[in-house]
Coordinates of C-alpha atoms and ligand atoms in Angstrom, one line a residue:
M988 CA -56.6 12.3 -31.6
G989 CA -54.0 15.1 -32.3
Q990 CA -52.5 16.9 -35.4
D991 CA -48.6 16.4 -34.3
S992 CA -47.2 12.2 -35.6
T993 CA -44.8 12.5 -33.1
I994 CA -47.5 13.4 -30.4
L995 CA -49.3 9.3 -29.0
D996 CA -52.4 9.1 -27.8
A997 CA -51.4 7.3 -24.7
V998 CA -48.5 4.7 -24.0
I999 CA -48.7 1.5 -22.7
V1000 CA -46.8 -0.6 -19.9
G1001 CA -47.3 -4.2 -20.0
S1002 CA -48.7 -6.7 -22.2
G1003 CA -49.8 -9.2 -19.9
F1004 CA -53.9 -9.9 -20.1
A1005 CA -54.7 -6.2 -19.1
G1006 CA -51.9 -4.8 -21.8
L1007 CA -52.7 -7.1 -24.6
Y1008 CA -56.3 -6.2 -24.3
A1009 CA -55.5 -2.5 -23.6
I1010 CA -53.6 -2.6 -27.2
K1011 CA -56.5 -4.1 -28.9
R1012 CA -59.7 -2.1 -27.4
L1013 CA -57.9 1.3 -28.0
R1014 CA -56.0 0.3 -30.9
D1015 CA -60.2 -0.6 -32.6
A1016 CA -60.9 3.6 -31.1
G1017 CA -57.9 4.9 -33.3
F1018 CA -56.1 5.9 -30.8
S1019 CA -51.7 6.1 -31.6
I1020 CA -50.6 3.5 -29.2
Q1021 CA -47.0 2.8 -27.8
A1022 CA -46.9 -0.1 -25.7
F1023 CA -43.8 -1.1 -23.8
E1024 CA -42.8 -4.3 -22.5
A1025 CA -40.0 -5.7 -20.0
G1026 CA -39.8 -9.0 -20.5
D1027 CA -38.9 -10.5 -24.0
G1028 CA -42.3 -11.9 -24.4
I1029 CA -45.8 -11.0 -24.3
G1030 CA -47.8 -13.1 -21.3
G1031 CA -46.8 -10.5 -17.7
T1032 CA -47.5 -12.4 -14.9
W1033 CA -47.6 -15.6 -16.6
Y1034 CA -44.0 -14.8 -19.0
W1035 CA -42.2 -14.9 -15.5
N1036 CA -43.9 -17.3 -13.3
R1037 CA -43.3 -20.4 -14.7
Y1038 CA -42.5 -22.1 -12.0
P1039 CA -42.9 -26.1 -11.8
G1040 CA -46.7 -26.7 -11.0
A1041 CA -47.3 -22.8 -12.7
R1042 CA -51.6 -22.4 -13.4
V1043 CA -54.2 -19.7 -12.7
D1044 CA -56.9 -21.5 -9.5
L1045 CA -59.6 -20.0 -11.5
E1046 CA -61.4 -22.4 -14.8
C1047 CA -60.3 -21.4 -17.7
W1048 CA -64.4 -20.8 -19.1
D1049 CA -63.6 -18.3 -16.3
Y1050 CA -60.4 -17.3 -16.4
S1051 CA -60.4 -16.2 -20.1
Y1052 CA -61.4 -13.2 -22.6
S1053 CA -64.9 -12.3 -23.2
F1054 CA -64.3 -9.7 -25.8
S1055 CA -64.0 -12.4 -28.7
P1056 CA -66.5 -15.0 -29.3
E1057 CA -64.4 -15.9 -32.6
L1058 CA -61.9 -16.4 -30.0
Q1059 CA -63.6 -18.4 -27.4
D1060 CA -65.4 -20.7 -29.8
E1061 CA -62.5 -21.5 -31.2
W1062 CA -59.8 -21.7 -28.8
D1063 CA -59.0 -25.5 -26.8
W1064 CA -58.7 -25.5 -23.1
P1065 CA -57.2 -28.5 -22.4
E1066 CA -57.6 -28.7 -18.9
R1067 CA -60.3 -27.3 -15.6
Y1068 CA -57.2 -25.2 -15.4
P1069 CA -54.7 -24.1 -17.4
T1070 CA -51.0 -24.1 -16.5
S1071 CA -49.2 -21.0 -17.3
S1072 CA -47.5 -22.8 -19.8
E1073 CA -51.3 -22.9 -21.9
L1074 CA -51.6 -19.5 -21.0
M1075 CA -48.9 -18.2 -22.1
R1076 CA -49.8 -20.4 -25.4
Y1077 CA -53.5 -19.3 -25.4
L1078 CA -52.0 -14.8 -24.4
N1079 CA -49.6 -15.6 -27.8
H1080 CA -52.7 -17.0 -29.9
V1081 CA -54.3 -13.3 -28.6
A1082 CA -51.5 -11.3 -29.4
D1083 CA -51.1 -13.3 -32.7
R1084 CA -54.9 -13.0 -33.7
F1085 CA -54.9 -9.8 -33.1
H1086 CA -51.8 -8.1 -34.3
L1087 CA -50.5 -6.9 -30.7
R1088 CA -47.3 -7.3 -31.3
E1089 CA -46.5 -5.0 -33.4
S1090 CA -47.4 -2.1 -31.5
I1091 CA -45.1 -3.5 -28.6
Q1092 CA -41.3 -3.3 -28.0
F1093 CA -39.8 -5.7 -25.7
N1094 CA -37.0 -6.0 -23.8
T1095 CA -37.9 -2.1 -22.8
K1096 CA -38.7 -0.8 -19.1
V1097 CA -40.6 2.1 -18.8
T1098 CA -38.1 4.4 -15.7
S1099 CA -40.2 7.5 -15.6
A1100 CA -43.2 9.5 -16.4
V1101 CA -43.8 13.1 -15.9
F1102 CA -46.9 14.9 -16.8
D1103 CA -46.2 18.1 -18.7
E1104 CA -49.2 20.1 -17.2
Q1105 CA -48.4 23.3 -20.0
A1106 CA -49.1 20.4 -22.8
N1107 CA -51.0 18.4 -21.1
L1108 CA -48.5 14.9 -22.3
W1109 CA -47.0 12.4 -20.2
N1110 CA -42.9 11.9 -21.4
V1111 CA -42.5 8.8 -21.0
T1112 CA -38.8 7.6 -20.4
T1113 CA -37.6 4.0 -20.8
S1114 CA -34.8 2.6 -20.1
Y1115 CA -33.2 2.4 -23.3
G1116 CA -33.2 6.8 -22.1
K1117 CA -35.3 7.6 -25.0
T1118 CA -38.9 10.5 -23.9
V1119 CA -41.7 9.5 -25.8
K1120 CA -44.4 12.2 -25.4
A1121 CA -48.4 10.9 -24.9
R1122 CA -51.7 12.3 -24.4
F1123 CA -52.7 9.4 -22.3
F1124 CA -49.9 7.2 -19.5
V1125 CA -52.1 3.4 -18.8
P1126 CA -49.9 1.4 -16.9
A1127 CA -51.2 -2.2 -17.4
T1128 CA -49.3 -3.3 -15.5
G1129 CA -50.6 -5.8 -12.6
V1130 CA -51.9 -6.5 -9.1
L1131 CA -48.5 -9.7 -8.5
S1132 CA -46.1 -8.6 -10.7
V1133 CA -43.0 -7.0 -8.4
P1134 CA -41.4 -10.1 -6.8
K1135 CA -41.2 -9.9 -2.5
P1136 CA -37.3 -10.9 -1.1
P1137 CA -37.9 -13.2 1.9
E1138 CA -35.5 -10.3 3.4
I1139 CA -33.4 -13.2 5.5
P1140 CA -30.2 -11.7 6.5
G1141 CA -28.0 -13.8 4.3
I1142 CA -29.4 -15.2 1.4
E1143 CA -26.6 -13.9 -0.9
T1144 CA -23.7 -16.2 0.7
F1145 CA -25.8 -19.8 -0.3
G1146 CA -24.2 -22.0 -2.3
G1147 CA -26.7 -23.1 -4.4
Q1148 CA -29.0 -22.5 -6.8
T1149 CA -31.7 -19.7 -5.9
Y1150 CA -34.8 -19.0 -7.7
H1151 CA -37.8 -16.6 -6.6
T1152 CA -41.4 -17.8 -8.3
G1153 CA -42.3 -15.0 -9.7
R1154 CA -39.5 -14.9 -11.2
W1155 CA -38.5 -18.1 -12.4
P1156 CA -36.0 -18.9 -15.7
H1157 CA -36.7 -19.7 -18.4
H1158 CA -34.8 -22.5 -19.0
E1159 CA -35.7 -26.1 -17.3
V1160 CA -34.2 -26.6 -13.9
D1161 CA -33.3 -30.0 -12.9
F1162 CA -33.7 -31.0 -9.9
T1163 CA -32.8 -34.3 -9.8
N1164 CA -30.6 -35.7 -6.6
K1165 CA -31.1 -32.5 -5.3
R1166 CA -32.2 -31.0 -1.7
V1167 CA -35.2 -28.7 -2.4
G1168 CA -36.2 -26.1 0.1
V1169 CA -39.1 -23.9 -0.1
I1170 CA -39.8 -21.0 1.3
G1171 CA -43.2 -20.1 1.6
T1172 CA -46.5 -21.6 1.2
G1173 CA -49.0 -19.4 -0.4
S1174 CA -50.9 -20.3 -3.9
S1175 CA -46.8 -20.3 -4.9
G1176 CA -45.9 -22.3 -2.8
I1177 CA -48.2 -24.4 -2.6
Q1178 CA -48.2 -25.9 -6.7
V1179 CA -44.3 -26.1 -6.4
I1180 CA -44.4 -28.0 -3.1
Q1181 CA -46.9 -30.3 -4.9
A1182 CA -44.8 -30.1 -8.1
L1183 CA -41.1 -31.0 -6.7
A1184 CA -42.6 -33.7 -4.0
G1185 CA -40.9 -36.9 -5.5
K1186 CA -38.9 -35.4 -8.1
C1187 CA -35.9 -34.4 -6.2
K1188 CA -34.0 -36.0 -3.6
H1189 CA -35.5 -34.3 -0.4
L1190 CA -38.3 -31.3 -0.6
T1191 CA -37.6 -29.0 2.8
V1192 CA -40.6 -26.5 3.3
F1193 CA -40.6 -23.6 5.7
Q1194 CA -43.5 -23.0 6.5
R1195 CA -44.6 -19.6 8.4
T1196 CA -48.2 -19.9 8.7
A1197 CA -50.4 -22.7 7.6
V1198 CA -53.2 -21.4 4.9
F1199 CA -55.9 -23.4 3.3
V1200 CA -55.4 -25.5 0.7
V1201 CA -58.9 -27.1 -1.0
P1202 CA -58.9 -29.8 -3.8
A1203 CA -58.7 -27.9 -7.1
K1204 CA -59.8 -31.5 -8.4
N1205 CA -58.5 -30.2 -12.2
H1206 CA -59.1 -32.9 -14.7
P1207 CA -58.3 -32.8 -18.7
L1208 CA -61.3 -31.5 -20.7
T1209 CA -62.9 -33.5 -23.3
P1210 CA -64.6 -32.1 -26.3
A1211 CA -68.2 -32.8 -25.0
M1212 CA -67.0 -30.9 -22.3
R1213 CA -65.6 -28.0 -24.3
A1214 CA -68.6 -27.5 -26.4
R1215 CA -71.3 -28.0 -23.8
V1216 CA -69.0 -24.7 -22.1
R1217 CA -69.5 -23.3 -25.4
A1218 CA -72.8 -23.7 -26.2
T1219 CA -73.3 -21.7 -23.1
Y1220 CA -70.5 -18.7 -22.9
G1221 CA -72.8 -15.6 -23.2
E1222 CA -74.5 -16.6 -20.7
R1223 CA -72.1 -17.6 -18.3
R1224 CA -70.1 -14.5 -18.9
A1225 CA -73.0 -11.6 -18.9
I1226 CA -73.7 -13.1 -15.7
S1227 CA -70.8 -13.6 -14.4
R1228 CA -71.0 -9.2 -14.6
L1229 CA -72.5 -9.1 -12.5
T1230 CA -71.2 -11.4 -9.4
R1231 CA -70.0 -10.0 -6.8
F1232 CA -66.7 -12.3 -7.8
G1233 CA -66.9 -12.1 -11.2
I1234 CA -67.9 -15.5 -11.7
A1235 CA -71.3 -16.9 -12.5
V1236 CA -71.7 -19.5 -9.3
P1237 CA -74.3 -18.2 -7.4
M1238 CA -73.5 -16.1 -3.0
S1239 CA -75.6 -17.7 -0.9
S1240 CA -77.2 -15.2 0.8
E1241 CA -77.8 -18.0 3.9
S1242 CA -76.3 -18.1 7.9
A1243 CA -74.0 -20.4 8.5
V1244 CA -74.8 -19.4 12.2
E1245 CA -78.2 -19.9 11.6
A1246 CA -77.7 -23.5 9.7
T1247 CA -77.6 -27.4 11.7
V1248 CA -74.8 -29.0 12.1
E1249 CA -75.5 -31.5 9.7
E1250 CA -76.5 -27.9 7.1
R1251 CA -73.7 -27.1 7.2
Q1252 CA -71.9 -30.6 7.0
K1253 CA -73.9 -31.6 3.5
K1254 CA -72.2 -28.1 2.1
Y1255 CA -69.0 -28.0 3.3
E1256 CA -68.2 -31.9 1.8
N1257 CA -70.4 -30.8 -1.5
A1258 CA -68.1 -27.7 -2.0
W1259 CA -65.1 -29.9 -0.7
E1260 CA -66.1 -32.9 -4.0
N1261 CA -67.1 -30.1 -5.9
S1262 CA -64.6 -27.9 -5.4
Q1263 CA -63.5 -24.3 -7.2
L1264 CA -61.9 -21.3 -5.9
L1265 CA -64.5 -19.3 -4.4
G1266 CA -67.0 -23.1 -2.9
F1267 CA -66.1 -22.7 0.4
R1268 CA -66.8 -18.7 0.7
M1269 CA -70.3 -19.4 -1.9
C1270 CA -71.7 -21.3 0.7
Y1271 CA -73.1 -18.8 3.2
G1272 CA -73.7 -15.0 3.4
D1273 CA -71.6 -14.6 5.9
I1274 CA -68.9 -16.5 5.7
L1275 CA -66.3 -13.5 5.2
A1276 CA -68.3 -11.3 8.0
D1277 CA -68.9 -13.4 10.8
E1278 CA -66.3 -15.1 12.7
A1279 CA -68.7 -18.1 14.6
A1280 CA -69.8 -18.5 10.8
N1281 CA -66.3 -18.7 9.8
E1282 CA -64.9 -20.7 11.8
T1283 CA -67.5 -23.7 10.6
V1284 CA -65.3 -24.1 7.2
A1285 CA -61.7 -23.2 9.4
E1286 CA -63.2 -26.0 11.7
F1287 CA -64.0 -28.4 8.1
I1288 CA -61.1 -27.5 6.4
R1289 CA -58.8 -28.3 9.4
G1290 CA -60.9 -31.5 9.5
K1291 CA -59.9 -32.8 6.3
I1292 CA -56.3 -31.7 7.0
R1293 CA -55.9 -34.0 9.6
E1294 CA -57.6 -36.9 8.0
I1295 CA -55.3 -36.4 4.8
V1296 CA -52.1 -36.1 6.8
K1297 CA -51.1 -39.3 9.0
K1298 CA -48.3 -37.8 10.7
P1299 CA -50.3 -36.4 13.8
D1300 CA -47.6 -33.7 14.5
V1301 CA -46.7 -33.1 11.5
A1302 CA -51.5 -32.7 10.7
E1303 CA -50.7 -30.0 13.9
K1304 CA -48.9 -27.6 12.5
L1305 CA -50.8 -27.6 9.2
L1306 CA -54.0 -26.4 10.9
P1307 CA -54.2 -22.7 9.6
R1308 CA -54.6 -21.1 12.5
G1309 CA -54.6 -17.7 14.1
F1310 CA -56.9 -15.7 10.5
P1311 CA -60.5 -16.4 9.2
F1312 CA -60.7 -18.5 6.0
G1313 CA -60.8 -16.1 3.5
T1314 CA -58.9 -13.9 4.5
K1315 CA -55.8 -14.8 3.5
R1316 CA -56.4 -16.3 -0.3
P1317 CA -57.2 -20.0 -0.2
C1318 CA -55.4 -22.2 -2.4
L1319 CA -56.3 -25.1 -4.7
G1320 CA -54.2 -27.8 -4.9
D1321 CA -54.9 -32.0 -5.0
T1322 CA -51.9 -33.3 -3.7
Y1323 CA -50.9 -30.8 -0.9
Y1324 CA -51.7 -31.6 2.0
S1325 CA -50.7 -36.0 1.2
V1326 CA -47.0 -34.9 0.7
Y1327 CA -46.7 -34.9 3.7
N1328 CA -47.1 -38.4 4.0
R1329 CA -43.5 -38.7 2.6
D1330 CA -40.5 -39.7 3.4
D1331 CA -38.8 -37.2 1.8
V1332 CA -41.0 -34.4 2.2
E1333 CA -39.8 -32.2 6.4
L1334 CA -42.4 -29.6 7.3
V1335 CA -40.0 -26.8 9.2
D1336 CA -42.6 -24.5 11.3
L1337 CA -41.0 -21.5 11.5
R1338 CA -43.7 -20.0 14.1
A1339 CA -41.4 -23.0 15.9
T1340 CA -38.1 -22.8 14.5
P1341 CA -37.8 -19.5 13.0
I1342 CA -34.9 -18.7 10.3
E1343 CA -32.3 -17.4 11.7
R1344 CA -29.8 -16.8 8.9
I1345 CA -29.1 -18.4 5.3
V1346 CA -25.4 -19.6 5.0
P1347 CA -24.1 -21.8 1.9
E1348 CA -25.2 -24.7 2.6
G1349 CA -27.9 -24.3 3.4
V1350 CA -31.5 -22.7 6.2
V1351 CA -30.2 -22.3 9.1
T1352 CA -33.7 -22.2 11.7
S1353 CA -33.3 -22.3 16.0
D1354 CA -33.2 -26.3 15.5
G1355 CA -29.9 -26.4 13.3
L1356 CA -28.8 -26.2 9.8
H1357 CA -31.2 -27.7 6.7
E1358 CA -28.4 -28.5 4.3
L1359 CA -29.8 -27.7 0.7
D1360 CA -29.1 -27.8 -2.6
V1361 CA -31.3 -25.4 -4.2
L1362 CA -33.0 -22.8 -2.7
I1363 CA -36.3 -21.9 -4.7
C1364 CA -37.7 -18.7 -3.0
A1365 CA -42.4 -18.5 -2.8
T1366 CA -42.0 -14.9 -0.5
G1367 CA -44.8 -13.2 -2.8
Y1368 CA -45.6 -10.0 -4.7
D1369 CA -45.4 -6.0 -3.8
A1370 CA -48.9 -6.4 -5.0
L1371 CA -51.2 -3.8 -6.1
T1372 CA -48.9 -1.2 -5.7
G1373 CA -45.6 -1.7 -6.6
A1374 CA -44.9 -1.8 -10.0
L1375 CA -46.6 1.3 -9.9
T1376 CA -44.0 2.8 -7.4
Q1377 CA -41.1 1.0 -9.4
I1378 CA -41.7 3.8 -12.2
D1379 CA -40.4 7.1 -11.3
V1380 CA -44.1 9.0 -11.9
R1381 CA -44.7 12.8 -10.8
G1382 CA -47.5 14.7 -11.7
L1383 CA -48.8 17.9 -10.9
G1384 CA -46.5 20.5 -9.7
G1385 CA -43.9 17.8 -10.4
R1386 CA -44.9 15.6 -7.2
K1387 CA -43.7 12.5 -7.3
L1388 CA -46.6 9.1 -7.0
T1389 CA -44.5 7.8 -4.9
D1390 CA -45.4 10.7 -1.8
K1391 CA -48.7 10.9 -2.7
W1392 CA -49.4 7.2 -2.1
S1393 CA -46.9 7.2 0.7
E1394 CA -49.9 6.4 3.5
G1395 CA -51.3 4.1 1.2
A1396 CA -52.6 4.4 -2.4
K1397 CA -55.6 7.1 -3.2
T1398 CA -57.3 6.5 -5.8
Y1399 CA -61.0 7.4 -7.2
L1400 CA -62.7 4.7 -8.6
G1401 CA -58.8 2.3 -8.5
L1402 CA -58.7 4.6 -12.2
M1403 CA -57.1 7.5 -11.5
T1404 CA -56.0 9.4 -9.1
A1405 CA -55.7 12.6 -7.6
G1406 CA -53.3 14.8 -9.1
F1407 CA -52.4 12.7 -11.5
P1408 CA -54.5 13.8 -15.2
N1409 CA -55.1 11.6 -18.2
L1410 CA -53.6 8.4 -16.7
F1411 CA -55.3 5.6 -16.5
T1412 CA -54.0 2.1 -13.1
V1413 CA -55.6 -0.8 -15.7
T1414 CA -57.3 -2.5 -11.9
G1415 CA -55.6 0.0 -9.7
P1416 CA -56.0 -0.2 -6.1
G1417 CA -59.3 0.6 -5.0
S1418 CA -60.7 -1.6 -7.4
P1419 CA -62.0 -4.9 -6.5
G1420 CA -59.0 -6.5 -9.5
P1421 CA -57.7 -9.5 -7.2
L1422 CA -60.3 -10.0 -4.9
A1423 CA -62.1 -10.6 -8.6
N1424 CA -62.0 -12.6 -11.9
M1425 CA -59.2 -11.0 -13.0
S1426 CA -60.1 -11.4 -16.5
M1427 CA -63.5 -10.0 -16.2
S1428 CA -61.8 -7.0 -13.8
I1429 CA -59.4 -6.4 -16.7
E1430 CA -61.8 -6.2 -19.2
Q1431 CA -64.3 -3.9 -17.7
H1432 CA -61.8 -1.8 -16.7
V1433 CA -60.3 -1.5 -20.4
D1434 CA -63.6 -1.0 -21.4
W1435 CA -64.8 1.9 -19.5
I1436 CA -61.5 3.4 -19.7
T1437 CA -61.9 3.7 -23.8
H1438 CA -64.8 5.1 -23.2
C1439 CA -63.7 7.7 -21.3
M1440 CA -61.1 8.5 -23.9
E1441 CA -63.2 8.6 -26.5
H1442 CA -66.2 10.6 -24.9
L1443 CA -63.1 13.7 -23.9
R1444 CA -62.0 13.4 -28.2
D1445 CA -65.3 13.2 -29.0
H1446 CA -65.7 16.7 -26.4
N1447 CA -62.7 18.5 -28.0
I1448 CA -61.8 17.9 -24.0
D1449 CA -57.9 17.4 -23.1
R1450 CA -57.5 16.6 -19.3
I1451 CA -59.3 14.4 -16.9
E1452 CA -58.5 14.2 -12.8
A1453 CA -59.4 12.1 -10.2
G1454 CA -61.2 14.7 -8.3
Q1455 CA -59.6 15.3 -4.5
H1456 CA -63.1 14.3 -2.9
A1457 CA -64.4 12.2 -4.8
E1458 CA -61.3 10.4 -4.1
E1459 CA -61.5 10.7 -0.6
A1460 CA -64.9 9.5 -1.0
W1461 CA -64.3 6.6 -2.9
M1462 CA -61.2 5.6 -0.2
Q1463 CA -63.3 6.2 2.7
H1464 CA -65.7 4.1 1.2
V1465 CA -63.7 1.1 1.0
Q1466 CA -62.5 0.9 4.3
E1467 CA -65.8 1.0 5.1
I1468 CA -66.8 -2.0 3.0
V1469 CA -63.8 -3.8 4.0
S1470 CA -64.9 -2.8 8.0
R1471 CA -68.2 -5.1 7.7
T1472 CA -66.1 -7.9 7.3
L1473 CA -63.2 -9.8 8.4
Y1474 CA -60.4 -9.7 6.3
L1475 CA -59.1 -6.9 8.3
K1476 CA -58.0 -9.9 10.3
A1477 CA -55.5 -11.7 8.6
N1478 CA -51.7 -10.1 7.7
S1479 CA -52.2 -10.5 3.8
W1480 CA -50.9 -8.7 1.0
Y1481 CA -54.4 -6.8 0.5
L1482 CA -53.2 -4.9 2.9
G1483 CA -49.7 -5.2 2.2
A1484 CA -48.9 -6.6 5.6
N1485 CA -46.0 -8.7 3.5
V1486 CA -43.7 -5.6 2.2
P1487 CA -41.8 -4.7 5.5
G1488 CA -42.5 -0.7 5.9
K1489 CA -45.0 -0.7 3.0
P1490 CA -48.8 1.4 4.4
Q1491 CA -50.7 -1.5 5.7
V1492 CA -54.3 0.0 4.1
F1493 CA -56.4 -2.2 2.6
L1494 CA -56.9 -1.9 -0.7
P1495 CA -59.1 -4.0 -3.1
Y1496 CA -62.6 -2.8 -3.6
L1497 CA -64.8 -5.2 -1.5
G1498 CA -68.1 -4.4 -2.5
G1499 CA -68.1 -6.7 -5.4
H1500 CA -67.6 -6.9 -9.0
G1501 CA -71.2 -6.0 -10.2
T1502 CA -71.5 -2.8 -7.4
Y1503 CA -68.5 -1.5 -8.7
R1504 CA -69.2 -2.4 -12.5
K1505 CA -72.3 -0.5 -12.8
K1506 CA -70.6 2.6 -9.4
C1507 CA -68.0 3.0 -12.8
D1508 CA -70.8 3.3 -16.0
D1509 CA -72.6 5.6 -13.7
V1510 CA -70.1 8.1 -13.0
A1511 CA -69.1 7.4 -17.1
A1512 CA -73.0 8.3 -17.8
A1513 CA -73.4 11.3 -15.1
G1514 CA -70.6 12.7 -17.4
Y1515 CA -67.6 11.0 -15.3
E1516 CA -68.9 12.1 -12.3
G1517 CA -66.3 13.2 -9.6
F1518 CA -63.7 13.4 -12.0
V1519 CA -62.6 17.1 -13.4
L1520 CA -62.9 17.2 -17.2
R1521 CA -60.9 20.5 -18.6
H1522 CA -61.6 21.4 -23.0
R1523 CA -58.4 22.2 -25.0
A1524 CA -59.4 26.1 -24.8
E1525 CA -59.6 26.4 -21.8
S1526 CA -56.6 24.3 -20.5
E1527 CA -54.7 27.2 -23.4
A1528 CA -56.7 29.8 -21.5
A1529 CA -56.1 28.9 -18.3
N1530 CA -55.8 26.1 -15.1
E1531 CA -59.0 26.7 -14.0
P1532 CA -61.3 23.1 -14.8
V1533 CA -64.1 24.3 -16.5
N1534 CA -66.7 21.6 -16.9
A1535 CA -69.9 22.3 -16.5
G1536 CA -71.9 20.1 -14.1
H1537 CA -68.1 18.7 -13.2
G1538 CA -66.8 21.2 -11.0
E1539 CA -67.2 21.3 -6.6
A1540 CA -71.0 20.8 -6.8
A1541 CA -70.5 17.1 -8.8
R1542 CA -67.7 16.7 -6.4
S1543 CA -69.7 16.8 -2.9
A1544 CA -72.5 15.0 -5.0
A1545 CA -69.9 12.2 -5.4
A1546 CA -69.1 12.2 -1.8
G1547 CA -72.7 12.3 -1.1
M1548 CA -73.2 9.4 -3.2
L1549 CA -70.1 7.0 -2.5
G1550 CA -70.2 7.6 1.3
G1551 CA -73.7 5.3 2.0
G1552 CA -72.3 2.2 1.6
A1553 CA -72.5 -0.4 -1.5
Ligands
NAP286 P1 -48.3 -14.8 -1.2 O1 -49.1 -15.4 -1.1 O2 -48.2 -13.7 -0.3 O3 -47.4 -15.9 -0.4 C1 -45.8 -15.8 0.7 C2 -45.8 -16.9 1.7 O4 -44.0 -17.0 1.8 C3 -46.5 -16.8 2.7 O5 -46.0 -18.7 3.1 C4 -45.5 -16.3 3.4 O6 -45.6 -15.8 5.4 C5 -44.1 -16.5 3.7 N1 -43.0 -15.5 3.4 C6 -42.5 -14.7 2.9 N2 -41.7 -13.6 3.5 C7 -41.3 -14.7 4.2 C8 -39.9 -14.9 5.4 N3 -38.7 -14.1 5.5 N4 -39.5 -15.4 5.9 C9 -40.9 -17.1 5.9 N5 -41.9 -16.9 4.7 C10 -42.1 -15.9 4.3 O7 -47.4 -14.7 -2.4 P2 -47.8 -16.2 -3.6 O8 -48.0 -17.5 -3.1 O9 -46.9 -15.7 -4.8 O10 -49.2 -16.3 -4.0 C11 -49.5 -13.7 -3.8 C12 -51.4 -14.1 -5.3 O11 -50.6 -14.1 -6.3 C13 -51.7 -15.7 -4.2 O12 -52.7 -14.5 -3.5 C14 -52.8 -14.7 -5.8 O13 -53.2 -14.2 -5.7 C15 -51.8 -15.1 -6.6 N6 -51.5 -16.2 -7.3 C16 -51.9 -17.1 -8.2 C17 -52.4 -18.1 -8.0 C18 -52.6 -19.3 -9.4 O14 -53.3 -18.7 -9.7 N7 -52.8 -19.8 -9.4 C19 -51.0 -18.6 -8.2 C20 -50.0 -18.3 -7.7 C21 -50.1 -17.3 -7.0 P3 -46.6 -15.0 5.8 O15 -48.3 -15.6 5.2 O16 -46.0 -15.4 6.9 O17 -46.6 -13.4 5.4

């Protein structure tokens, strides 16, 4: 982009799905880039999540890159839902095939990023103390990458081995003859519980909130199945880009409350038998918006739990209650409920007998000590903002990102935050990110960012920033959309409710992937409406924004447009 070879066009943080694709796209577009990765290998979330049973619960033909037809054609997925090691194999293949590794410095944490407003450059400092200068800062740090500890007194005194699912060691952990405890029953806990039942001496599950778990129906893929998928990849991806969840499964617009009991039963049985993560949510248009509609699904799944779990008292504890179906992320698992029929698996209901402390011998709940050799914390993440706020990011006037977001993250379109020019957040808060197909959300964001940077380069613009009014209007719109749904009725990580002291603001955009993609494209087509752009010559002369058509009038127009709802 510029002449000075010591100044990079962009620093990228992370080498998971997002970081790898950002390296590829920005490099192909002719930008000089450097990526930093804290781990000693690529893979991002999959690099750290190697716990037994770890696998993605979107199907491989959706949870994979779509940018290269050749890559799609040559890659053989062995199973419907790839394991973490299969995903690592895939991502390593992508890194090798497109020569991405050469742009990544491993074992290097980015510790700070400070914007120099005179020079319009980000000074990015790493754990080695070295600072690099770049025009753009692109954290591709993932939405679920900073593990959340369980905040239980005495945890450091435990005498056995302690693990967090989100920081699993890279060596084999032997569970033979071990008494294992798992705290947490979200997606990670559900997977690790299924994998360890029967593989250790005794498994104790500490459950605070029972979740909805629907069958995964995972199976190996035959060559014929793979050929069928390949033949329709193009069409599938094109449809997915327009849908609410970024996958090519039609969403019904019918109402669950208006359907007869028989109609509902038939649909729900079909969803149970031919399940995939979003199956139940697709059955009726009002499931995530109407409590009575939602309760029909919830009660159907509770009925299945009662059928599978033989001991009625245990089944009763496993019944999810107190939040609508889908408002905490549902989980997938083929054997989850049946593991509780085993004599060597015990469920501890923390609502009835809360954890008091951890001691060297194990976990003490209000009904006594549960002796353990291994303690697994499947207690989740400081989601959506944790990885960004771990970096000491400072924007205009030296303002810290943590100060700006002290009452909740604010962005325009989940792509930029006002006061922090030339910083793009890949699948940042305020975008659909984790409420749609993540790999598709990542590609959409990275493509948009690349086009934006090309536009700036072509028009000699050296600064872009989210407009204050556009940002406020967008965040208002994000809240407006969620308020029409049931999502605010659950203490979920979407809301930051799982991290003590975190501001509780619902951060993912719920208007749907397709709608959101169009909005981003429209904003770009209108000359980056709502953003403030500054020409290089103007930067040198003054600090006043001058982009014709992109000033206050355009920002007000954007505010009006966005306030109208999706
Ligand atoms: P999570 O959904 O946040 O679940 C954390 C669990 O730990 C919850 O059951 C929570 O209980 C419990 N917990 C937290 N602190 C606790 C404490 N002090 N005492 C007792 N229990 C405590 O985290 P996760 O399972 O790691 O999943 C996070 C997200 O990662 C998922 O929603 C999903 O998006 C993604 N993920 C995906 C996959 C996949 O694709 N297969 C696999 C794993 C994760 P409460 O509910 O009561 O807070």
